[in-house]
mmCIF file of C-alpha atoms and ligand atoms in Angstrom:
data_model
loop_
_atom_site.group_PDB
_atom_site.id
_atom_site.type_symbol
_atom_site.label_atom_id
_atom_site.label_comp_id
_atom_site.label_asym_id
_atom_site.label_seq_id
_atom_site.Cartn_x
_atom_site.Cartn_y
_atom_site.Cartn_z
ATOM 1 C CA MET H 12 29.461 -11.096 45.475
ATOM 2 C CA THR H 13 26.098 -10.078 44.039
ATOM 3 C CA THR H 14 24.364 -11.689 41.125
ATOM 4 C CA ASN H 15 23.002 -9.591 38.314
ATOM 5 C CA SER H 16 19.299 -10.466 38.423
ATOM 6 C CA VAL H 17 18.099 -7.807 36.013
ATOM 7 C CA PRO H 18 15.687 -9.573 33.652
ATOM 8 C CA ASN H 19 16.541 -9.560 29.959
ATOM 9 C CA LEU H 20 13.762 -7.295 28.735
ATOM 10 C CA ARG H 21 13.462 -4.843 25.849
ATOM 11 C CA ILE H 22 10.879 -2.112 25.355
ATOM 12 C CA GLY H 23 9.905 -0.737 21.974
ATOM 13 C CA GLN H 24 7.835 2.219 20.824
ATOM 14 C CA GLY H 25 5.889 2.663 17.609
ATOM 15 C CA PHE H 26 3.952 5.470 15.973
ATOM 16 C CA ASP H 27 1.856 5.653 12.842
ATOM 17 C CA VAL H 28 -0.460 8.108 11.129
ATOM 18 C CA HIS H 29 -2.525 7.916 7.959
ATOM 19 C CA PRO H 30 -4.618 10.756 6.498
ATOM 20 C CA PHE H 31 -8.304 10.373 5.766
ATOM 21 C CA ALA H 32 -9.057 9.117 2.242
ATOM 22 C CA ASP H 33 -11.436 10.715 -0.211
ATOM 23 C CA ASP H 34 -12.565 7.277 -1.371
ATOM 24 C CA ALA H 35 -15.958 6.093 -0.176
ATOM 25 C CA THR H 36 -15.304 2.599 -1.525
ATOM 26 C CA ARG H 37 -12.277 2.085 0.702
ATOM 27 C CA PRO H 38 -12.976 0.572 4.141
ATOM 28 C CA LEU H 39 -11.593 1.939 7.400
ATOM 29 C CA VAL H 40 -9.616 -0.859 9.048
ATOM 30 C CA LEU H 41 -8.377 -0.593 12.618
ATOM 31 C CA GLY H 42 -6.959 -3.526 14.552
ATOM 32 C CA GLY H 43 -7.992 -5.810 11.712
ATOM 33 C CA VAL H 44 -11.649 -4.777 12.061
ATOM 34 C CA ALA H 45 -13.563 -3.057 9.243
ATOM 35 C CA PHE H 46 -15.488 -0.013 10.463
ATOM 36 C CA PRO H 47 -18.310 0.426 7.947
ATOM 37 C CA GLU H 48 -18.983 3.935 9.243
ATOM 38 C CA GLY H 49 -15.509 5.055 8.066
ATOM 39 C CA PRO H 50 -13.964 7.414 7.106
ATOM 40 C CA ALA H 51 -11.228 5.384 5.429
ATOM 41 C CA LEU H 52 -7.512 6.159 5.498
ATOM 42 C CA VAL H 53 -5.023 6.581 2.662
ATOM 43 C CA GLY H 54 -2.345 3.903 2.544
ATOM 44 C CA HIS H 55 -0.452 1.437 0.388
ATOM 45 C CA SER H 56 -1.702 -1.405 2.603
ATOM 46 C CA ASP H 57 -5.054 -1.411 4.414
ATOM 47 C CA ALA H 58 -3.710 1.599 6.413
ATOM 48 C CA ASP H 59 -4.341 -0.091 9.777
ATOM 49 C CA VAL H 60 -2.522 2.393 12.024
ATOM 50 C CA ILE H 61 -2.872 0.229 15.143
ATOM 51 C CA ALA H 62 -1.319 -2.846 13.536
ATOM 52 C CA HIS H 63 1.425 -0.660 12.041
ATOM 53 C CA ALA H 64 2.310 1.068 15.326
ATOM 54 C CA ILE H 65 2.460 -2.235 17.207
ATOM 55 C CA THR H 66 4.549 -3.772 14.416
ATOM 56 C CA ASP H 67 7.075 -0.947 14.784
ATOM 57 C CA ALA H 68 7.029 -1.297 18.573
ATOM 58 C CA ILE H 69 7.976 -4.983 18.514
ATOM 59 C CA LEU H 70 10.517 -4.559 15.701
ATOM 60 C CA GLY H 71 12.089 -1.635 17.558
ATOM 61 C CA ALA H 72 12.281 -3.579 20.803
ATOM 62 C CA ALA H 73 14.014 -6.475 19.039
ATOM 63 C CA GLY H 74 16.363 -4.200 17.093
ATOM 64 C CA LEU H 75 14.968 -5.497 13.809
ATOM 65 C CA GLY H 76 14.449 -2.169 12.062
ATOM 66 C CA ASP H 77 11.009 -0.920 11.151
ATOM 67 C CA ILE H 78 7.891 -1.853 9.221
ATOM 68 C CA GLY H 79 9.075 -0.001 6.103
ATOM 69 C CA GLN H 80 12.225 -2.122 5.939
ATOM 70 C CA LEU H 81 10.340 -5.374 6.423
ATOM 71 C CA PHE H 82 7.447 -4.502 4.092
ATOM 72 C CA PRO H 83 8.533 -1.748 1.653
ATOM 73 C CA ASP H 84 5.631 0.292 0.279
ATOM 74 C CA THR H 85 7.383 0.191 -3.087
ATOM 75 C CA ASP H 86 6.632 -3.549 -3.206
ATOM 76 C CA ALA H 87 3.432 -4.206 -5.139
ATOM 77 C CA ALA H 88 2.989 -7.404 -3.136
ATOM 78 C CA HIS H 89 2.013 -5.266 -0.135
ATOM 79 C CA ALA H 90 -0.629 -3.203 -1.968
ATOM 80 C CA GLY H 91 -3.850 -3.467 -0.001
ATOM 81 C CA ALA H 92 -2.108 -5.829 2.417
ATOM 82 C CA ASP H 93 -3.859 -7.155 5.506
ATOM 83 C CA SER H 94 -1.786 -5.497 8.225
ATOM 84 C CA ILE H 95 -2.736 -8.128 10.793
ATOM 85 C CA ALA H 96 -0.957 -10.624 8.536
ATOM 86 C CA LEU H 97 2.062 -8.278 8.399
ATOM 87 C CA LEU H 98 2.033 -8.021 12.209
ATOM 88 C CA THR H 99 1.944 -11.820 12.416
ATOM 89 C CA ILE H 100 5.031 -12.050 10.181
ATOM 90 C CA ALA H 101 6.827 -9.385 12.244
ATOM 91 C CA ALA H 102 5.998 -11.284 15.442
ATOM 92 C CA GLU H 103 7.475 -14.433 13.874
ATOM 93 C CA ARG H 104 10.696 -12.532 13.080
ATOM 94 C CA VAL H 105 10.857 -11.348 16.696
ATOM 95 C CA THR H 106 10.414 -14.943 17.900
ATOM 96 C CA GLU H 107 13.135 -16.153 15.514
ATOM 97 C CA ALA H 108 15.448 -13.499 16.995
ATOM 98 C CA GLY H 109 15.024 -15.071 20.422
ATOM 99 C CA TRP H 110 12.336 -12.909 22.009
ATOM 100 C CA SER H 111 8.840 -13.401 23.361
ATOM 101 C CA VAL H 112 6.324 -10.573 23.360
ATOM 102 C CA VAL H 113 5.134 -9.894 26.914
ATOM 103 C CA ASN H 114 2.427 -7.364 25.995
ATOM 104 C CA ALA H 115 1.635 -4.343 23.857
ATOM 105 C CA ASP H 116 -0.384 -1.230 24.607
ATOM 106 C CA ALA H 117 -1.759 1.134 21.985
ATOM 107 C CA THR H 118 -3.359 4.584 22.101
ATOM 108 C CA VAL H 119 -5.366 5.609 19.042
ATOM 109 C CA ILE H 120 -5.891 9.347 18.511
ATOM 110 C CA LEU H 121 -9.153 10.013 16.685
ATOM 111 C CA ASP H 122 -12.482 11.770 17.068
ATOM 112 C CA ALA H 123 -14.583 9.287 15.100
ATOM 113 C CA PRO H 124 -15.643 6.575 14.743
ATOM 114 C CA LYS H 125 -16.048 5.284 18.290
ATOM 115 C CA LEU H 126 -13.690 2.414 19.065
ATOM 116 C CA ALA H 127 -15.674 0.922 21.938
ATOM 117 C CA PRO H 128 -18.147 -1.178 19.884
ATOM 118 C CA HIS H 129 -15.235 -2.879 18.100
ATOM 119 C CA ARG H 130 -12.641 -2.862 20.889
ATOM 120 C CA ASP H 131 -12.977 -6.541 21.837
ATOM 121 C CA ALA H 132 -12.709 -7.641 18.195
ATOM 122 C CA MET H 133 -9.623 -5.459 17.630
ATOM 123 C CA ILE H 134 -7.976 -6.786 20.781
ATOM 124 C CA ALA H 135 -8.734 -10.376 19.735
ATOM 125 C CA ASN H 136 -7.156 -9.849 16.278
ATOM 126 C CA LEU H 137 -4.080 -8.047 17.580
ATOM 127 C CA SER H 138 -3.506 -10.456 20.478
ATOM 128 C CA ALA H 139 -3.798 -13.468 18.170
ATOM 129 C CA ALA H 140 -1.278 -11.959 15.746
ATOM 130 C CA LEU H 141 1.139 -11.070 18.528
ATOM 131 C CA GLY H 142 0.633 -14.138 20.728
ATOM 132 C CA ALA H 143 0.435 -11.806 23.723
ATOM 133 C CA PRO H 144 -2.047 -9.511 25.435
ATOM 134 C CA VAL H 145 -2.778 -6.202 23.698
ATOM 135 C CA SER H 146 -4.727 -3.235 24.997
ATOM 136 C CA VAL H 147 -6.282 -0.556 22.780
ATOM 137 C CA LYS H 148 -7.317 2.831 24.105
ATOM 138 C CA GLY H 149 -8.978 5.720 22.288
ATOM 139 C CA LYS H 150 -8.120 9.389 22.757
ATOM 140 C CA ARG H 151 -9.871 12.378 21.180
ATOM 141 C CA THR H 152 -7.931 15.191 19.520
ATOM 142 C CA GLU H 153 -9.660 17.814 21.721
ATOM 143 C CA GLY H 154 -9.753 20.136 18.701
ATOM 144 C CA VAL H 155 -5.979 20.573 18.561
ATOM 145 C CA ALA H 156 -5.059 21.813 15.090
ATOM 146 C CA GLY H 157 -3.248 19.245 12.974
ATOM 147 C CA LEU H 158 -4.443 16.196 14.898
ATOM 148 C CA GLY H 159 -7.790 15.854 13.167
ATOM 149 C CA GLY H 160 -6.780 15.183 9.544
ATOM 150 C CA GLY H 161 -6.332 11.462 9.981
ATOM 151 C CA ILE H 162 -5.919 8.761 12.601
ATOM 152 C CA GLN H 163 -2.767 8.313 14.650
ATOM 153 C CA CYS H 164 -1.611 5.499 16.892
ATOM 154 C CA GLN H 165 1.136 5.269 19.483
ATOM 155 C CA ALA H 166 2.158 1.883 20.846
ATOM 156 C CA VAL H 167 4.630 0.328 23.215
ATOM 157 C CA ALA H 168 5.614 -3.320 23.458
ATOM 158 C CA LEU H 169 7.674 -5.291 25.935
ATOM 159 C CA LEU H 170 9.804 -8.292 24.961
ATOM 160 C CA ALA H 171 11.496 -10.893 27.151
ATOM 161 C CA ALA H 172 14.484 -12.969 26.058
ATOM 162 C CA ASN H 173 13.693 -16.642 25.547
ATOM 163 C CA THR H 174 16.865 -17.798 27.241
HETATM 164 MG MG1 MG P 20 1.216 2.880 8.373
#
């Protein structure tokens, strides 16, 4: 008789996009890092597409719904919210549901600004919030129509059962 040795893992995928804002006073925030060079993004919270995509990836993997259910954008309490703090709360919900985050990997689609100067700081913020390694990669739009009006992020996350 064979033993089922398949590990108890779950994968989740997340996507987010926010359009560029016409507000010079609003900061661009990616991975919890303010990019003074902008341009900023429109959003109810700080519009951090990386934090939002990873939040959806871990919630999806755990079967806990999505970021909009956990933090409705109709709730004034989330106006201007720090999305790293929201990711931290989502990670706590995932832990309470019996899962550990193994890792997350994000691809940010944008032409500017350059991520590289802030990559280590973004990774530090996201990894601390998640309690697991995170990687952040940048990808240009290559001039494809429709991809250049904002910043998009795709993310995957892997969870392992605690028991
Ligand atoms: Mg979002």
